[in-house]
Short mmCIF file of C-alpha atoms and ligand atoms in Angstrom, two decimals:
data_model
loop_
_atom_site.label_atom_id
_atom_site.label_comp_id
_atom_site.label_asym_id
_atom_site.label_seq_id
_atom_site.Cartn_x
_atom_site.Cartn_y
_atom_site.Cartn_z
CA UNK A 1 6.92 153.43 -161.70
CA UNK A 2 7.84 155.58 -164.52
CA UNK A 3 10.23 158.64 -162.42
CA UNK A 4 11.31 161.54 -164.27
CA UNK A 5 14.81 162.53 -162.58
CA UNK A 6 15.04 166.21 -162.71
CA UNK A 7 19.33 167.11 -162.94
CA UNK A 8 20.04 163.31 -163.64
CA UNK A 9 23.42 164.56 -165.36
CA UNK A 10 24.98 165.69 -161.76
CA UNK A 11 26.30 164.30 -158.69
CA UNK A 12 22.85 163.43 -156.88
CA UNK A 13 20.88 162.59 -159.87
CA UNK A 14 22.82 160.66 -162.18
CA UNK A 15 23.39 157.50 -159.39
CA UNK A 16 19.64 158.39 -158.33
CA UNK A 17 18.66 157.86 -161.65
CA UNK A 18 20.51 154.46 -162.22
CA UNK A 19 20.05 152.80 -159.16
CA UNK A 20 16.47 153.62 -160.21
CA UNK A 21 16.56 152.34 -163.13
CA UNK A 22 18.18 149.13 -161.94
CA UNK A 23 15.53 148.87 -159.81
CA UNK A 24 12.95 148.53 -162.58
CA UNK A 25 11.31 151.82 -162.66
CA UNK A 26 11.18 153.19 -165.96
CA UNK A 27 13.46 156.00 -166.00
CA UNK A 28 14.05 159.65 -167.50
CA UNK A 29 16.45 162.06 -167.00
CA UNK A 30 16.21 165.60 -167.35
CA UNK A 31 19.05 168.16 -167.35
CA UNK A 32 19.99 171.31 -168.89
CA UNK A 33 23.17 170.49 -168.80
CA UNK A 34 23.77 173.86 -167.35
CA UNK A 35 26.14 172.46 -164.31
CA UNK A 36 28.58 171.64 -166.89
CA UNK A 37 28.40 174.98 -168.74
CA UNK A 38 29.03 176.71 -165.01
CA UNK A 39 32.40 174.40 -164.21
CA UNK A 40 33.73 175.81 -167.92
CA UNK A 41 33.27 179.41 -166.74
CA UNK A 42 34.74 178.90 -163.45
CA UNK A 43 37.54 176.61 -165.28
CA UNK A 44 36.70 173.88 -162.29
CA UNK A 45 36.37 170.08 -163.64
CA UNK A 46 35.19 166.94 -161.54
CA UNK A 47 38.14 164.96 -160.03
CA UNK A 48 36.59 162.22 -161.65
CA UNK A 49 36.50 162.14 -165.84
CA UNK A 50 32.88 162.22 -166.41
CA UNK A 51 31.42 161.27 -169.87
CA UNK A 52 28.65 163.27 -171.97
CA UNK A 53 25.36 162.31 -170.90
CA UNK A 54 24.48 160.39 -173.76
CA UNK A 55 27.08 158.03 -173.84
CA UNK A 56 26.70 157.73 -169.81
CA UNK A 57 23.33 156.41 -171.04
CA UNK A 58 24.33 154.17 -173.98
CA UNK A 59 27.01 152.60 -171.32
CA UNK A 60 24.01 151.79 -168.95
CA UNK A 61 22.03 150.21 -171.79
CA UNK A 62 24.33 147.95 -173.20
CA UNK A 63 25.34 146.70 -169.84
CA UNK A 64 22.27 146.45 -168.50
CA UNK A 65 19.59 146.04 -171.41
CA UNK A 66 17.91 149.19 -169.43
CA UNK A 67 16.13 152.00 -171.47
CA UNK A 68 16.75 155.56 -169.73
CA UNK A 69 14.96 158.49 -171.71
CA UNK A 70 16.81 161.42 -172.01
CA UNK A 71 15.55 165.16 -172.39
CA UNK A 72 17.54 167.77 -172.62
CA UNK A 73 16.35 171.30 -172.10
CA UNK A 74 15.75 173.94 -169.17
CA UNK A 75 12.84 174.09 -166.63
CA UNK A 76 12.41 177.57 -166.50
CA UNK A 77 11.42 177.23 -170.08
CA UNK A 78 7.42 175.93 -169.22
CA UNK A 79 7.15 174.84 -172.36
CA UNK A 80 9.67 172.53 -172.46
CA UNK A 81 9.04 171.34 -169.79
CA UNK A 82 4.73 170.57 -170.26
CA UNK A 83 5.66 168.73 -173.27
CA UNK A 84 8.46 166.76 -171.83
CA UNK A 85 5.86 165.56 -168.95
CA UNK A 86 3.26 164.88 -171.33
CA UNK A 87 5.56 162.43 -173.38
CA UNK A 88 6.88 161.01 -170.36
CA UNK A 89 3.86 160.99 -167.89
CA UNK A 90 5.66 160.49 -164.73
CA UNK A 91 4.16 159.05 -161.64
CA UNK A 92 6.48 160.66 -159.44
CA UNK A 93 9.77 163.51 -160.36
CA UNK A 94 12.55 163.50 -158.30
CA UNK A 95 13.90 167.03 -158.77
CA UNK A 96 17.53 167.76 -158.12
CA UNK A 97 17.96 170.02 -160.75
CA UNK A 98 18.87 173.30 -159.53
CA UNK A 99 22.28 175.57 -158.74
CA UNK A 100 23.08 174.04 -155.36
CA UNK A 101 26.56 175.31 -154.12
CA UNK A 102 26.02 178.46 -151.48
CA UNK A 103 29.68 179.84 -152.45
CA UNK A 104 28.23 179.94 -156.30
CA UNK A 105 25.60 182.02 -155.37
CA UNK A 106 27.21 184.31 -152.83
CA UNK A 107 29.91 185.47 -155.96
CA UNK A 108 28.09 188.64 -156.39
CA UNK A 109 24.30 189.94 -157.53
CA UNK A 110 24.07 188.12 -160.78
CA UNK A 111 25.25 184.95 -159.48
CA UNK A 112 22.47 185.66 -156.55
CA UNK A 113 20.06 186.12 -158.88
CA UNK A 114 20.89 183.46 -161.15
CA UNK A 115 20.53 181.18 -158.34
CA UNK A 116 17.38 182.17 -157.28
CA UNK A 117 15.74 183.05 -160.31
CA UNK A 118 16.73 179.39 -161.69
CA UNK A 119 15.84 177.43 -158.40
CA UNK A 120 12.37 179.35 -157.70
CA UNK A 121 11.31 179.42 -161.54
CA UNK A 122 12.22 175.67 -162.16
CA UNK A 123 10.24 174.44 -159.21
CA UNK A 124 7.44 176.99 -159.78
CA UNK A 125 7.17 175.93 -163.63
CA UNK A 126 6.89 172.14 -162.41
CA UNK A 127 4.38 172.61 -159.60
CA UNK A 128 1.91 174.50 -162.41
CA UNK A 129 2.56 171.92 -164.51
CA UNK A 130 1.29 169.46 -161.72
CA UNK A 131 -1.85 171.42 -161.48
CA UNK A 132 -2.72 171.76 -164.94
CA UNK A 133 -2.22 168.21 -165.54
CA UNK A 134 -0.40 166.03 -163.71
CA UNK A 135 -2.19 166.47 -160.37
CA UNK A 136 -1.66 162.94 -158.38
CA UNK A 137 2.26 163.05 -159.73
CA UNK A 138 3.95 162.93 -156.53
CA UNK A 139 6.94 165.62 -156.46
CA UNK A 140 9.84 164.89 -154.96
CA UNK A 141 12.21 167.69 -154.24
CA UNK A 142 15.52 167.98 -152.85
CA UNK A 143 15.67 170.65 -150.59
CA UNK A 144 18.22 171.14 -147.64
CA UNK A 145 19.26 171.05 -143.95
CA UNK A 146 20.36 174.27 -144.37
CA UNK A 147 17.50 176.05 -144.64
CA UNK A 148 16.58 175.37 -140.83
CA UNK A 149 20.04 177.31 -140.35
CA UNK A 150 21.64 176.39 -136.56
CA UNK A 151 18.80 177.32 -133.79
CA UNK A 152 19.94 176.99 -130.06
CA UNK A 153 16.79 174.45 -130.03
CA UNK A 154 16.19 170.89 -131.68
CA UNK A 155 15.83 170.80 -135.31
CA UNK A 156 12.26 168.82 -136.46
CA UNK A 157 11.33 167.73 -139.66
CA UNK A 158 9.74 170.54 -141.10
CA UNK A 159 7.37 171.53 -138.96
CA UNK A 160 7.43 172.39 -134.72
CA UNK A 161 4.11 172.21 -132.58
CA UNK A 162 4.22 175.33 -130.80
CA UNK A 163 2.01 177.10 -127.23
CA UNK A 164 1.62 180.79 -127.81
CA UNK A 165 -0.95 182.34 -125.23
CA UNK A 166 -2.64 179.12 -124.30
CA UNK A 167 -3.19 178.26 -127.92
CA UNK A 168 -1.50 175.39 -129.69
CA UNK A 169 -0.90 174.67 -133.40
CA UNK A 170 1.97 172.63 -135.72
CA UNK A 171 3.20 174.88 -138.05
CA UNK A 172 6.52 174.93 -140.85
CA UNK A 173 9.49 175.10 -138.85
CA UNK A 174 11.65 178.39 -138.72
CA UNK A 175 13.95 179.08 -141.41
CA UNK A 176 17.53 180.91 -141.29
CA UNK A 177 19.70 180.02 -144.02
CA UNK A 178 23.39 180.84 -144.62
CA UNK A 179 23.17 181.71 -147.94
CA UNK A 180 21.60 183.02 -151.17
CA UNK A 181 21.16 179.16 -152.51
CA UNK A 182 20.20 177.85 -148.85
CA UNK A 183 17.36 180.95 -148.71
CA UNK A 184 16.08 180.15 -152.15
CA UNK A 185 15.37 176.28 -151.08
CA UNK A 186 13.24 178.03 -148.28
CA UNK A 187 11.41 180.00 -151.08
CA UNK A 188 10.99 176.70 -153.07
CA UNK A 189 9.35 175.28 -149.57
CA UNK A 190 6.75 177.53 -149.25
CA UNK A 191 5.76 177.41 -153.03
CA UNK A 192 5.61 173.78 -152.71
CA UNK A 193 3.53 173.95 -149.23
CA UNK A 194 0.98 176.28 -150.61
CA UNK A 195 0.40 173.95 -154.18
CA UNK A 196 -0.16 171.10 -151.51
CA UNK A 197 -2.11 173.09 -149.50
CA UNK A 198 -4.02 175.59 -152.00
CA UNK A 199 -4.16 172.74 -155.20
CA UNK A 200 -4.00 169.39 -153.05
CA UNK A 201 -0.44 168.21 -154.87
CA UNK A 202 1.21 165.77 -152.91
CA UNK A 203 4.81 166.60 -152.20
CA UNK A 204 8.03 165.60 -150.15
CA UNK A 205 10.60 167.61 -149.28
CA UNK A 206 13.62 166.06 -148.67
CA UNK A 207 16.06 168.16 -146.59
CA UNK A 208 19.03 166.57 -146.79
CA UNK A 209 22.57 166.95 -145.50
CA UNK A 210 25.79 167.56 -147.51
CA UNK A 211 26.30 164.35 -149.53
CA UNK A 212 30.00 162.61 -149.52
CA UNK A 213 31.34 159.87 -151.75
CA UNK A 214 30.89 158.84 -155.29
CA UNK A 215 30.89 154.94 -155.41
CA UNK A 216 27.26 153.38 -156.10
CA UNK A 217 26.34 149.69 -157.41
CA UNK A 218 25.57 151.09 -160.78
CA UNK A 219 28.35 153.97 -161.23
CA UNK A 220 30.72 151.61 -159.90
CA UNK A 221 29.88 149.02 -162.94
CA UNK A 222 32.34 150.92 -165.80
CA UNK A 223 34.25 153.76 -165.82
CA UNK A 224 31.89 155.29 -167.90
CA UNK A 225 29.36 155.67 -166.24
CA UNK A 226 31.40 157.16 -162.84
CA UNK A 227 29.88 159.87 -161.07
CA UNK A 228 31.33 163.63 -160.96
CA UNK A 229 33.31 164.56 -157.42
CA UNK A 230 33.89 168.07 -156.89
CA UNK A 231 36.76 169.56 -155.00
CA UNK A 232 36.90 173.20 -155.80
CA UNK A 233 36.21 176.22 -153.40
CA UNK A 234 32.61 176.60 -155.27
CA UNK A 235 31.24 173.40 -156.26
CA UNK A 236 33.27 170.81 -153.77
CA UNK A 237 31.83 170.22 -150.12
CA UNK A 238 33.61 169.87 -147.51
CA UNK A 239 34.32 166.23 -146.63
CA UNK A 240 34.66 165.41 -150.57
CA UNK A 241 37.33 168.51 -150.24
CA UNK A 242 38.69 167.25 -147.29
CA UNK A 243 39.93 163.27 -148.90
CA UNK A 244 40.95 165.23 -152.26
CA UNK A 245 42.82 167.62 -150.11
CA UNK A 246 44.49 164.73 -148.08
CA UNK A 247 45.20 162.64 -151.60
CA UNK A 248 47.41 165.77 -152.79
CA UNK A 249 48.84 166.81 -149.69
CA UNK A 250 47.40 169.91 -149.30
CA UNK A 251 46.65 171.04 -145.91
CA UNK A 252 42.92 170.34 -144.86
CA UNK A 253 40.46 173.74 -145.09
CA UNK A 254 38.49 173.78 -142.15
CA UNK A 255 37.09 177.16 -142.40
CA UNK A 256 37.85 179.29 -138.65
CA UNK A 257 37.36 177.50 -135.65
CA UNK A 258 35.77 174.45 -137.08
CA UNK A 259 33.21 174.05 -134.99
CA UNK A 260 30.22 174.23 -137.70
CA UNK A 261 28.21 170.79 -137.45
CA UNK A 262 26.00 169.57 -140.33
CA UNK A 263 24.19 166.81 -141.42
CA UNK A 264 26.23 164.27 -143.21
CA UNK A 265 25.05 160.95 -145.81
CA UNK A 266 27.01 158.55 -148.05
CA UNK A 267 25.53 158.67 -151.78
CA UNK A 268 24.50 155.55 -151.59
CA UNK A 269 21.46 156.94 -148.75
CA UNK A 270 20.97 159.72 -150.81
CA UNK A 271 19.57 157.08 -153.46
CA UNK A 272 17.92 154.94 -151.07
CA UNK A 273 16.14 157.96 -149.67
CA UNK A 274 14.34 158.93 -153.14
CA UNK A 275 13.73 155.30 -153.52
CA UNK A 276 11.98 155.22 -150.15
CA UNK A 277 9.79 158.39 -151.07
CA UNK A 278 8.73 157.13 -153.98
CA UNK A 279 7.62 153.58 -152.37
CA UNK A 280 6.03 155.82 -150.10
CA UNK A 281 4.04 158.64 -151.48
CA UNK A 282 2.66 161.52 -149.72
CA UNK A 283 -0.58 161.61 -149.62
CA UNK A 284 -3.15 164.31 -151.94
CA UNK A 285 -2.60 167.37 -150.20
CA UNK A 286 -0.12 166.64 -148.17
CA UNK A 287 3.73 168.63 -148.13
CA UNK A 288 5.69 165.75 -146.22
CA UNK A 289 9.68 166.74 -144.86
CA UNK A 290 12.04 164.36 -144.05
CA UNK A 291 15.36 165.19 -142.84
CA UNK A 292 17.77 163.22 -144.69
CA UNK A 293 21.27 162.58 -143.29
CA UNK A 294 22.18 159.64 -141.91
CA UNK A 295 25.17 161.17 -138.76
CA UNK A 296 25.78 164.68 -137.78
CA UNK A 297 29.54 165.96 -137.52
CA UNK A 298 31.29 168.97 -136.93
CA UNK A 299 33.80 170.40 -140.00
CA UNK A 300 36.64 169.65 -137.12
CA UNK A 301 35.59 166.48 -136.33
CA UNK A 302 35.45 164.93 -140.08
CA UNK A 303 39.45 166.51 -140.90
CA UNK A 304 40.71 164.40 -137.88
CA UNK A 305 38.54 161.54 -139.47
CA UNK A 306 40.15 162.27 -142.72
CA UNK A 307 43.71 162.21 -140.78
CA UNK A 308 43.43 159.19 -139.14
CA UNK A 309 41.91 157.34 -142.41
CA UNK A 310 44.63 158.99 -144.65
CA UNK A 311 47.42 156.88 -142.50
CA UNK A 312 45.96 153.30 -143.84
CA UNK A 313 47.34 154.70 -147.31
CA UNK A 314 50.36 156.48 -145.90
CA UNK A 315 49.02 159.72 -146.14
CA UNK A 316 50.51 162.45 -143.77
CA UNK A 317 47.50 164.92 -143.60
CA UNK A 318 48.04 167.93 -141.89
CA UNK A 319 44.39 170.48 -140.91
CA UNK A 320 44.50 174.35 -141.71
CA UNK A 321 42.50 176.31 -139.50
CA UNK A 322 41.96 179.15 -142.25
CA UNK A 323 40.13 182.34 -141.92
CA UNK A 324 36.06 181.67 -142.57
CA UNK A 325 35.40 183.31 -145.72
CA UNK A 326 31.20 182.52 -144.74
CA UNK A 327 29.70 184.25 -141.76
CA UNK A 328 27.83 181.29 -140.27
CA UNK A 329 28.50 180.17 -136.43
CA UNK A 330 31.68 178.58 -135.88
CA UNK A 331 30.45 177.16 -132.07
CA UNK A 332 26.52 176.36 -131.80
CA UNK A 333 24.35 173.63 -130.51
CA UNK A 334 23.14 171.26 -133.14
CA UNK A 335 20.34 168.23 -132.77
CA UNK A 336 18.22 167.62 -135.81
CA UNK A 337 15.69 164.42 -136.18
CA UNK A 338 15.68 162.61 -139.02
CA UNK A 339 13.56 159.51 -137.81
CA UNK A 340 11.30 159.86 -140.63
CA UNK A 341 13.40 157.74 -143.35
CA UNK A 342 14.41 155.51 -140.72
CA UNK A 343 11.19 154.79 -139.99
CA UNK A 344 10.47 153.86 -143.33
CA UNK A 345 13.32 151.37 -143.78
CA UNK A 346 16.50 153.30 -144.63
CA UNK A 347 19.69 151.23 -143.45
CA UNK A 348 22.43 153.92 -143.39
CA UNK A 349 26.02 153.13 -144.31
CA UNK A 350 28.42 154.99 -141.97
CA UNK A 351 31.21 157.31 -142.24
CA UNK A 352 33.86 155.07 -141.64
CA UNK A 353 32.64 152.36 -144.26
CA UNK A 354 33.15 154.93 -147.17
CA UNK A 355 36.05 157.00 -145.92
CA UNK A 356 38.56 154.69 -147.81
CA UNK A 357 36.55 152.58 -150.88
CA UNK A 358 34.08 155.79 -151.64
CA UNK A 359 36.62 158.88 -150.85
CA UNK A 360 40.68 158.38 -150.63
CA UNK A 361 41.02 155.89 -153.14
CA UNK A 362 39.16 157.77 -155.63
CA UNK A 363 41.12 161.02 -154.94
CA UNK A 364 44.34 158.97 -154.60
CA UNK A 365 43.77 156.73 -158.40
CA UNK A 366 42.62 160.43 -159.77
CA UNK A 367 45.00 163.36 -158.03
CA UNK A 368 46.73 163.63 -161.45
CA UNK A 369 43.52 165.98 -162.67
CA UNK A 370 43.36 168.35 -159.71
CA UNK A 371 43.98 171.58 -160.06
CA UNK A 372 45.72 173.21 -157.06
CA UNK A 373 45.07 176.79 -157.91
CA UNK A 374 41.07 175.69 -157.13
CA UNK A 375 41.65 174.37 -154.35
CA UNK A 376 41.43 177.54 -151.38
CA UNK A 377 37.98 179.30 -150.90
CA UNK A 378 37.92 182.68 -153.15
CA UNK A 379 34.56 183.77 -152.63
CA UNK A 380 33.55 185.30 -149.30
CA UNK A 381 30.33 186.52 -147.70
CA UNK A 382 31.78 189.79 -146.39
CA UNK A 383 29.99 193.13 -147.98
P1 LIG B 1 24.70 169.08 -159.35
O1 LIG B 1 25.08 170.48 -159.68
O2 LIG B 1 25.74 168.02 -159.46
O3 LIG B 1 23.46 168.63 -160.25
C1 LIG B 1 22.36 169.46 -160.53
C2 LIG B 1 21.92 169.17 -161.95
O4 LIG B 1 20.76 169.96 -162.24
C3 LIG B 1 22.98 169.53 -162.98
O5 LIG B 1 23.22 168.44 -163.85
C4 LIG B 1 22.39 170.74 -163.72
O6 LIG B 1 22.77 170.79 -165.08
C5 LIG B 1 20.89 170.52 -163.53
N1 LIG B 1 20.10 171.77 -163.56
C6 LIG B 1 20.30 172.90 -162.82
N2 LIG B 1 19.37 173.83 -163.14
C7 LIG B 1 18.58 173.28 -164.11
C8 LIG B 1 17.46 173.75 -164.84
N3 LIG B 1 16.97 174.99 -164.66
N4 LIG B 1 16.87 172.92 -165.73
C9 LIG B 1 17.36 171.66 -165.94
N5 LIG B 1 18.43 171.18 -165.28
C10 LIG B 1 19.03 171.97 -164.37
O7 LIG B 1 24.07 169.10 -157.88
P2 LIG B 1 23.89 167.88 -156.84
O8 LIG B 1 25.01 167.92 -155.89
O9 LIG B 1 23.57 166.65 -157.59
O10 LIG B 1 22.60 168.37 -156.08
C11 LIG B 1 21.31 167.99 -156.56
C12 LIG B 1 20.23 168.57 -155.67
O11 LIG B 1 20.39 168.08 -154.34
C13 LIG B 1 20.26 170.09 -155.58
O12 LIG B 1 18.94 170.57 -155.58
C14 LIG B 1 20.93 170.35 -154.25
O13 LIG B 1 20.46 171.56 -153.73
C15 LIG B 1 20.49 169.16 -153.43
N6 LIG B 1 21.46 168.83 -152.38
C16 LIG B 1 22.74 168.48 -152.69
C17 LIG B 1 23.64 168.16 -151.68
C18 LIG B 1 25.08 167.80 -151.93
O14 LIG B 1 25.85 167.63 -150.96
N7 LIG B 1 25.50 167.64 -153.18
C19 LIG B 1 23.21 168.21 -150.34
C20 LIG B 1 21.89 168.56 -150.05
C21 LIG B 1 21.02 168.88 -151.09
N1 LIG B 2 33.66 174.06 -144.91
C1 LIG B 2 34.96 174.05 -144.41
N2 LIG B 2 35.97 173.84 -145.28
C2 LIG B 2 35.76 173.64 -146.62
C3 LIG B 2 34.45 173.63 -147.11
C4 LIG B 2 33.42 173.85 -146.22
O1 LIG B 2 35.19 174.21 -143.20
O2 LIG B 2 36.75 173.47 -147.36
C5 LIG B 2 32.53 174.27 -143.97
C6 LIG B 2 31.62 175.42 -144.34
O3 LIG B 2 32.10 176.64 -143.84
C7 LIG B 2 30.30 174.98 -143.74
C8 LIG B 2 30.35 173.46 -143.81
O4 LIG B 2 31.73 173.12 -144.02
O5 LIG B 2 30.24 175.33 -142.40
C9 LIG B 2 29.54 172.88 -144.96
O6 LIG B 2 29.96 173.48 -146.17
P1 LIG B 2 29.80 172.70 -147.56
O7 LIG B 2 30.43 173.53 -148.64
O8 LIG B 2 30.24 171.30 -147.41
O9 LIG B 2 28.23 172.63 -147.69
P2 LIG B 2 27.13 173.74 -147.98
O10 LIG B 2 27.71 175.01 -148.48
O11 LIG B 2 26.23 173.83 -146.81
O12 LIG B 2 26.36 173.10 -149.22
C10 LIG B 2 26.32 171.69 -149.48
C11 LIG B 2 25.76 171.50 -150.87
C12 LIG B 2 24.35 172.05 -150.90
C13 LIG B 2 23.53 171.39 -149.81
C14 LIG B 2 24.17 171.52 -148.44
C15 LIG B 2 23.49 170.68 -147.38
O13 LIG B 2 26.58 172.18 -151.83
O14 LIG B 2 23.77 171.79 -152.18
O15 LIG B 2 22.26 171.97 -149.78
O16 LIG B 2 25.52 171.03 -148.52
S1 LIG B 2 23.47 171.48 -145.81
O17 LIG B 2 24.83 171.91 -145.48
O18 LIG B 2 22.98 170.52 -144.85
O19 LIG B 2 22.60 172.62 -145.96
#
């Protein structure tokens, strides 16, 4: 299939877009490059020494003989965009490119707006595109578990069948995010449900957990083409924090009581995921959600994993109970499904395959390039 990767140049797309591409799909990325323009102004780097995208992509191709087009440009620029589809005529985008870290956006107004002006825009541009002229292009989109928020009730996958007055229907599933990024996945959701539902796109929405680890087949190959791993208080989440944390001996952040549990996936499902979705298309009309994490865990529960791991490599880890700087629930019951990929053939790897070859090696052979002063939370939710 030819697959246009949306923010191929970041953490999610670039191994989505080789493992792709080793796959045999004919591959493009595009990226703004934006996310690299945003760790300059908030002086945060990778832990891991990235390369510029085009000689990421000249690595691939003289290892591999593979051909991955690159465009660079902005998708809240429609023009750019409609004539980047029309030379690449994708069968199906995979669209991670967006401003994804909920700190990021809760810095003040601008950053708010930024956020949601560049999330909403860039998926609204692509879905009129669709209509216009690529209408049987099946979107993928990366949304998140965080826009169900932490209901007292089981989490579906997008969509709860509910009695009201002796009527019945299935309707989208209700939404309370945690943040100015989280809320402006839920706006891309309901654009994207009413193209499927008002144009007859065909879409799937891929809610998916955070995302830990950085070793694929393909990034693993050369050192060029390693992925980025992000352990600052904006960018980094929390179980990639947690190894870098342990690696330096810094005292693990678990943010108040610890008690927040999310949905949790090794890389190497996130890729299998969009590889599954694609295999798999939804059908004309249709706005499929899959929840995509492979184990839940509490922010508690994956320090003392981190603790216990860090001993193999004679690490003595100590866990920091620090004030929350979100306001989220600290304590809260937490059951989501995510049958959906399963169902269609996902095999995940677990927790405690990639704690040591994916995580605290990585952030041991690297803890030269951290930065401690980025290391403690500096944005907060509070008015
Ligand atoms: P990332 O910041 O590493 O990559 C995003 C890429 O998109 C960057 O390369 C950036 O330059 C590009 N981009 C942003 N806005 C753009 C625009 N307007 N036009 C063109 N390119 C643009 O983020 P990531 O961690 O790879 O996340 C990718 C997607 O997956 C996001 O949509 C995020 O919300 C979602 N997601 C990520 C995680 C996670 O744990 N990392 C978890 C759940 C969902
Ligand atoms: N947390 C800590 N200590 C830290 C960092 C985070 O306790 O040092 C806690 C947070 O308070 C929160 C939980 O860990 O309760 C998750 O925080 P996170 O920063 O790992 O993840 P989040 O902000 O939710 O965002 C990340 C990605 C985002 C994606 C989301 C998936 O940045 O793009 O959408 O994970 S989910 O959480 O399922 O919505």
């Amino acid at each position: 299939m030819r697959v246009l990767v949306i923010g191929g140049d970041g953490y999610c797309g670039w191994a989505t877009a080789l493992y792709l591409s080793n796959k045999g799909h004919q591959v493009g990325i595009l990226d703004s490059l934006v996310r690299r323009h945003w760790d300059l102004e908030l002086c945060v780097e990778t832990l891991t020494p990235i390369a510029p995208i085009q000689q990421r992509i000249q690595r691939w191709r003289d290892l591999t003989g593979k051909v991955i087009d690159l465009f660079i440009g902005d998708i809240t620029n429609y023009d750019f965009l409609f004539k980047t589809l029309h030379k690449f005529q994708p069968d199906a985008i995979v669209h991670f490119g967006e401003q994804r870290s909920a700190p990021f956006s809760m810095i003040d107004r601008e950053h708010a707006v930024l956020t949601q002006v560049n999330n909403v825009t860039g998926t609204l541009n692509i879905l009129y595109a669709m209509k216009e002229d690529f209408p049987d292009c099946h979107l993928v989109k990366l949304g998140t578990m965080g826009e169900y928020g932490t209901p007292n009730i089981d989490i579906e996958e997008g969509y709860i069948t509910i009695e009201h007055n002796g009527r019945k229907d299935t309707l989208p599933y209700p939404k309370q995010p945690g943040s100015m990024y989280h809320l402006s996945k839920v706006h891309d959701s309901h654009n994207i449900h009413f193209a499927c539902r008002i144009w007859g796109l065909r879409a799937t929405d891929l809610n998916q957990g955070v995302v830990y680890g950085v070793l694929t087949e393909e990034t693993g190959m050369d050192e060029l083409l390693i992925n980025r791993l992000d352990y600052d208080g904006v960018f980094g989440t929390a179980l990639n924090r947690f190894c870098i944390q342990a690696a330096i001996d810094h005292p693990i952040t678990v943010y108040g009581k610890g008690g927040q549990t999310r949905g949790f996936l090794d890389i190497r499902d996130t890729v299998r995921c969009i590889e599954l979705a694609i295999a798999n298309p939804a059908a004309p009309g249709e706005f499929r959600v899959f929840n995509q994490f492979t184990e839940q865990f509490s922010v508690s529960d994956l320090a003392l994993k981190v603790k216990e791991a860090g001993k193999a490599l004679g690490l003595k880890v100590e866990i920091n109970n620090l004030e929350n700087p979100r306001i989220e629930k600290e304590e809260h019951y937490f059951n989501a499904k995510n049958t959906n990929l399963l169902d269609l053939g996902l095999q995940p790897h677990y927790l405690s395959d990639a704690l040591l070859d994916s995580l605290l090696n990585f952030a041991v052979k690297y803890k030269q390039r951290v930065d401690n002063n980025q290391i403690l939370p500096k944005v907060t939710w509070q008015r």
